[in-house]
PDB file of C-alpha atoms in Angstrom:
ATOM      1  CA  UNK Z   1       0.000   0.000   0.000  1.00  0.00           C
ATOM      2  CA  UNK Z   2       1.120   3.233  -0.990  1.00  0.00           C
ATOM      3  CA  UNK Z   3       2.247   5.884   1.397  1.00  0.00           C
ATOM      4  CA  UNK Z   4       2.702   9.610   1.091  1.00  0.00           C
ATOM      5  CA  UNK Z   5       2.840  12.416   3.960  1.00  0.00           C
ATOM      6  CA  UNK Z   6       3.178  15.589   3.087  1.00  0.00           C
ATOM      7  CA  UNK Z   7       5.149  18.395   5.531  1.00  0.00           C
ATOM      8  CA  UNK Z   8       6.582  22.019   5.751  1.00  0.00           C
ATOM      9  CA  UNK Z   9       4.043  24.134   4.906  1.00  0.00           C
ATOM     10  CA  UNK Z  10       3.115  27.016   6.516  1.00  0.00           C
ATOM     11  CA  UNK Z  11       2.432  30.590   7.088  1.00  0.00           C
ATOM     12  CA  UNK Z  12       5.192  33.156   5.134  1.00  0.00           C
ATOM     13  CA  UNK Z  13       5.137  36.521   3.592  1.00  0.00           C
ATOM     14  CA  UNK Z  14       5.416  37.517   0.452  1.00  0.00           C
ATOM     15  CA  UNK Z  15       9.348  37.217  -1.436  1.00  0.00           C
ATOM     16  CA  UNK Z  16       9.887  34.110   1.282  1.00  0.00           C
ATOM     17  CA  UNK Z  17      10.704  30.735   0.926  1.00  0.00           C
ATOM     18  CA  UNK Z  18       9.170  27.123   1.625  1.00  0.00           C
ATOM     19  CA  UNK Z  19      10.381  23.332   1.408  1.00  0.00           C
ATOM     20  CA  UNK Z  20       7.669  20.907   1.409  1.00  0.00           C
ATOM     21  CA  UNK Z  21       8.907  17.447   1.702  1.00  0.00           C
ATOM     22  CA  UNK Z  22       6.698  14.139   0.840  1.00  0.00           C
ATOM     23  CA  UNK Z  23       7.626  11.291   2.697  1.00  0.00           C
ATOM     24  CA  UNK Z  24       6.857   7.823   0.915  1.00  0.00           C
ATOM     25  CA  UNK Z  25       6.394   4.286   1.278  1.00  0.00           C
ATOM     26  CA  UNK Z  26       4.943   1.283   0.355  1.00  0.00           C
ATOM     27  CA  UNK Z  27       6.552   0.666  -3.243  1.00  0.00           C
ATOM     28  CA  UNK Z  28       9.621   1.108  -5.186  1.00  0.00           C
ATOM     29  CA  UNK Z  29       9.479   4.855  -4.755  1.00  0.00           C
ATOM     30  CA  UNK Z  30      12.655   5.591  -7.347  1.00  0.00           C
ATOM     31  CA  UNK Z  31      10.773   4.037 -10.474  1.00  0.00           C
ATOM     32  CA  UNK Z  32       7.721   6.004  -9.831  1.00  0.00           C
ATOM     33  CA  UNK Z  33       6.544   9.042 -11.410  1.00  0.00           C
ATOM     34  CA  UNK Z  34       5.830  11.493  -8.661  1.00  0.00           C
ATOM     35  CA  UNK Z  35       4.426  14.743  -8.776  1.00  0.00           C
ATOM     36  CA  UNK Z  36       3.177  18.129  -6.498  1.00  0.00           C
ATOM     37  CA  UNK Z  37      -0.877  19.784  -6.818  1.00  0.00           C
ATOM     38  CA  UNK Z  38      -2.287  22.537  -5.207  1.00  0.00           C
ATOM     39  CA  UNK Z  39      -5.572  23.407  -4.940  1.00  0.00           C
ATOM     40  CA  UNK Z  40      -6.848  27.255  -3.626  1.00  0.00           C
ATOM     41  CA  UNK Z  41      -9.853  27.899  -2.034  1.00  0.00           C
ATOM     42  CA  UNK Z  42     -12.615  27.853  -4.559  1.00  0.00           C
ATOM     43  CA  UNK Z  43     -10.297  26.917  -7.588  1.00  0.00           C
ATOM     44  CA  UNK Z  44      -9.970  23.529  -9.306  1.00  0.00           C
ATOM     45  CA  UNK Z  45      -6.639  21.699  -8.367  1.00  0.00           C
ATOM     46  CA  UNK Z  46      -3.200  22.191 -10.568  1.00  0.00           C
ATOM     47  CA  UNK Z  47      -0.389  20.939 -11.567  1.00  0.00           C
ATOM     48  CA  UNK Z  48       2.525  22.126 -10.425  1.00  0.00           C
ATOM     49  CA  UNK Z  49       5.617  20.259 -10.532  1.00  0.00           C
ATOM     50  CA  UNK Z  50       6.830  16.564 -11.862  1.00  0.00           C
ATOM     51  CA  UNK Z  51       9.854  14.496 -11.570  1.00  0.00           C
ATOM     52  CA  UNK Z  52      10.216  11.217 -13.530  1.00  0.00           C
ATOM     53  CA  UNK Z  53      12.610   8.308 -12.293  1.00  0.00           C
ATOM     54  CA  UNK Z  54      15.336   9.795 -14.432  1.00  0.00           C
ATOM     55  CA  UNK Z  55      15.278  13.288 -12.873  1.00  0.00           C
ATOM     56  CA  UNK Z  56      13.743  14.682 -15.752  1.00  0.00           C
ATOM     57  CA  UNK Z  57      11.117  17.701 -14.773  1.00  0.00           C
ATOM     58  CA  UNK Z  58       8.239  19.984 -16.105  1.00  0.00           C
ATOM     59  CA  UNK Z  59       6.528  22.677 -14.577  1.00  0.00           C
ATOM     60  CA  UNK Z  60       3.792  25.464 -14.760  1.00  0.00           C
ATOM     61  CA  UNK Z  61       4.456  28.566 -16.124  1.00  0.00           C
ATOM     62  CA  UNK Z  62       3.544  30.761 -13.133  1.00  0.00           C
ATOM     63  CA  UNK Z  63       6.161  28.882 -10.859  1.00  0.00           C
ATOM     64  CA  UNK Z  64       9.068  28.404 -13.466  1.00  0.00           C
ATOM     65  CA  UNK Z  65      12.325  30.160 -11.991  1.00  0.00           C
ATOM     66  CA  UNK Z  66      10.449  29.793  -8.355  1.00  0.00           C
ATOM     67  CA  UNK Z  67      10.062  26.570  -7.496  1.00  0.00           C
ATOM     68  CA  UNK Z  68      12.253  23.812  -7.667  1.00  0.00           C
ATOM     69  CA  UNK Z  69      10.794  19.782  -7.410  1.00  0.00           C
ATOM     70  CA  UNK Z  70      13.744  17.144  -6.555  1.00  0.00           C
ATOM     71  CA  UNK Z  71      13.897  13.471  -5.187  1.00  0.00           C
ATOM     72  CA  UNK Z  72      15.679  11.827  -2.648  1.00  0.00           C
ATOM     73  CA  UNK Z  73      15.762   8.384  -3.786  1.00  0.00           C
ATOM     74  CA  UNK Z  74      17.772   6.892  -0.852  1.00  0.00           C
ATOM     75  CA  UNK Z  75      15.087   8.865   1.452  1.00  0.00           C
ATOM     76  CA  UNK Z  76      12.150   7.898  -0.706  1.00  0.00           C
ATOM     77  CA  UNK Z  77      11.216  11.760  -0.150  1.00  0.00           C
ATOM     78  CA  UNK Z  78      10.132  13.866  -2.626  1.00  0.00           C
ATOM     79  CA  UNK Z  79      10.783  17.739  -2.530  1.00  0.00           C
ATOM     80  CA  UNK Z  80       9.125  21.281  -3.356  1.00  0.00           C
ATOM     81  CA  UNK Z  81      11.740  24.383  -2.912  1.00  0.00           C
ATOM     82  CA  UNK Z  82       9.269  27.293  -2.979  1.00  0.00           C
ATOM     83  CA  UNK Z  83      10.959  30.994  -3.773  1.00  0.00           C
ATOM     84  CA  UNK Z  84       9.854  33.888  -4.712  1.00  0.00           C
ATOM     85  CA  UNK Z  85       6.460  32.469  -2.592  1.00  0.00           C
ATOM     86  CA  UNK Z  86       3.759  35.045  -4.217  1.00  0.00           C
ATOM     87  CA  UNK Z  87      -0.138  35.382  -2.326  1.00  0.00           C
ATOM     88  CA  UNK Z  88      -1.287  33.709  -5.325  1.00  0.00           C
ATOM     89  CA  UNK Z  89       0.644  30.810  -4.189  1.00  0.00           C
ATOM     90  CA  UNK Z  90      -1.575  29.997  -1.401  1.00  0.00           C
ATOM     91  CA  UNK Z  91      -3.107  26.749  -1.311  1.00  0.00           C
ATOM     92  CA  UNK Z  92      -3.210  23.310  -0.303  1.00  0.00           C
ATOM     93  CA  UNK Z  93      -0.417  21.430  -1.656  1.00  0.00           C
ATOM     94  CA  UNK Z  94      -0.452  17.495  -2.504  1.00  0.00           C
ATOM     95  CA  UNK Z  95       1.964  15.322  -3.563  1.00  0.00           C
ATOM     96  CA  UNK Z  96       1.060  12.059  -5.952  1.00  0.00           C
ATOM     97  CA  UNK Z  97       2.540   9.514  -6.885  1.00  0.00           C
ATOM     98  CA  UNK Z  98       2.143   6.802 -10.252  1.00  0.00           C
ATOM     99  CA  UNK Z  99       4.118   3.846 -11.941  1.00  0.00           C
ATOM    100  CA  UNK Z 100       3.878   5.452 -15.054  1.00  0.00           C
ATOM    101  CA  UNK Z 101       6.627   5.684 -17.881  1.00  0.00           C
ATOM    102  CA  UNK Z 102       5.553   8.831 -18.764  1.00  0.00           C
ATOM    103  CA  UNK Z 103       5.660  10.860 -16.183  1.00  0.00           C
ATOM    104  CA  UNK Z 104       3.761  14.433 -16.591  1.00  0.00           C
ATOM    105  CA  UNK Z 105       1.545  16.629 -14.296  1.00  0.00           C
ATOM    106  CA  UNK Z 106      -1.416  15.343 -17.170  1.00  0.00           C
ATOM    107  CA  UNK Z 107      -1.798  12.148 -16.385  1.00  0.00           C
ATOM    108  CA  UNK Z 108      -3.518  10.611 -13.430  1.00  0.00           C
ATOM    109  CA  UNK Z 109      -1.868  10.288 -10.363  1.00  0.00           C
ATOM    110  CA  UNK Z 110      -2.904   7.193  -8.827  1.00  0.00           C
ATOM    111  CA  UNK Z 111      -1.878   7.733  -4.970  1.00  0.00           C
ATOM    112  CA  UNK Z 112      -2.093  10.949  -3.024  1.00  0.00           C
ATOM    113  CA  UNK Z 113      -0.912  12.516   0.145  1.00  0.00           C
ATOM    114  CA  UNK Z 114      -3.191  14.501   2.774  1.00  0.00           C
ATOM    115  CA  UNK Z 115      -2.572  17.998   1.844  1.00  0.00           C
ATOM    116  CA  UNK Z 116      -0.251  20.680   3.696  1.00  0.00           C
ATOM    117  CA  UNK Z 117      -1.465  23.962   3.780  1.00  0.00           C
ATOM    118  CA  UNK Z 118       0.795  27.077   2.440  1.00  0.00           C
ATOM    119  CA  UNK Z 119      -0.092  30.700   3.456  1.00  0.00           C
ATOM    120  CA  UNK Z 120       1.583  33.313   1.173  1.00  0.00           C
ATOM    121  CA  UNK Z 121       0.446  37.151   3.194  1.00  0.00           C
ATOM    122  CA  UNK Z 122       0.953  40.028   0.710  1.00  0.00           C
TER     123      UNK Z 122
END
């Protein structure tokens, strides 16, 4: 059974930085595709970042330059560096997780994490 726990959000101001870290278990974390959503208040959830089991990674336009995703294979933890952090930024973030081959934020993530919340104040 699939594992993921999500951790580091909080509360920040505008121009500050997060790490959110995923925590997984369960399965062969370093061949899976793994991703990070975020859904705001109101708003449909989005893609934000994905990493495939070769390191290879895509994001959204309105966090390119900001955000950086990353795995820790030895860990089995998945990362989010967060720069830059803008209000619009606020929302629930979620990491996934999916044995895909082709690993992109438009497929469908099989296994999710809880949610940690991020606060950006303007």
């Amino acid at each position: 059974q699939v594992q993921l726990v999500e951790s580091g959000g909080g509360s920040v101001q505008a121009g500050g930085s997060l790490r959110l870290s995923c925590a997984a278990s369960g399965y062969t974390y370093r061949t899976y595709c793994m991703g990070w959503f975020r859904q705001a208040p109101g708003k449909e959830r989005e893609g934000v970042a994905a990493i495939d089991r070769d390191l290879r990674t895509s994001y959204i336009d309105s966090v390119k330059g900001r955000f950086t995703i990353s795995r820790d294979n030895a860990k089995n933890t998945l990362y989010l560096q967060m720069n830059r952090l803008k209000p619009e930024d606020t929302a629930v973030y979620y990491c996934a997780a999916d044995k895909t081959l082709r690993c992109s934020l438009g497929i469908s993530f099989d296994d999710w994490g809880q949610g940690t919340q991020v606060t950006v104040s303007s």
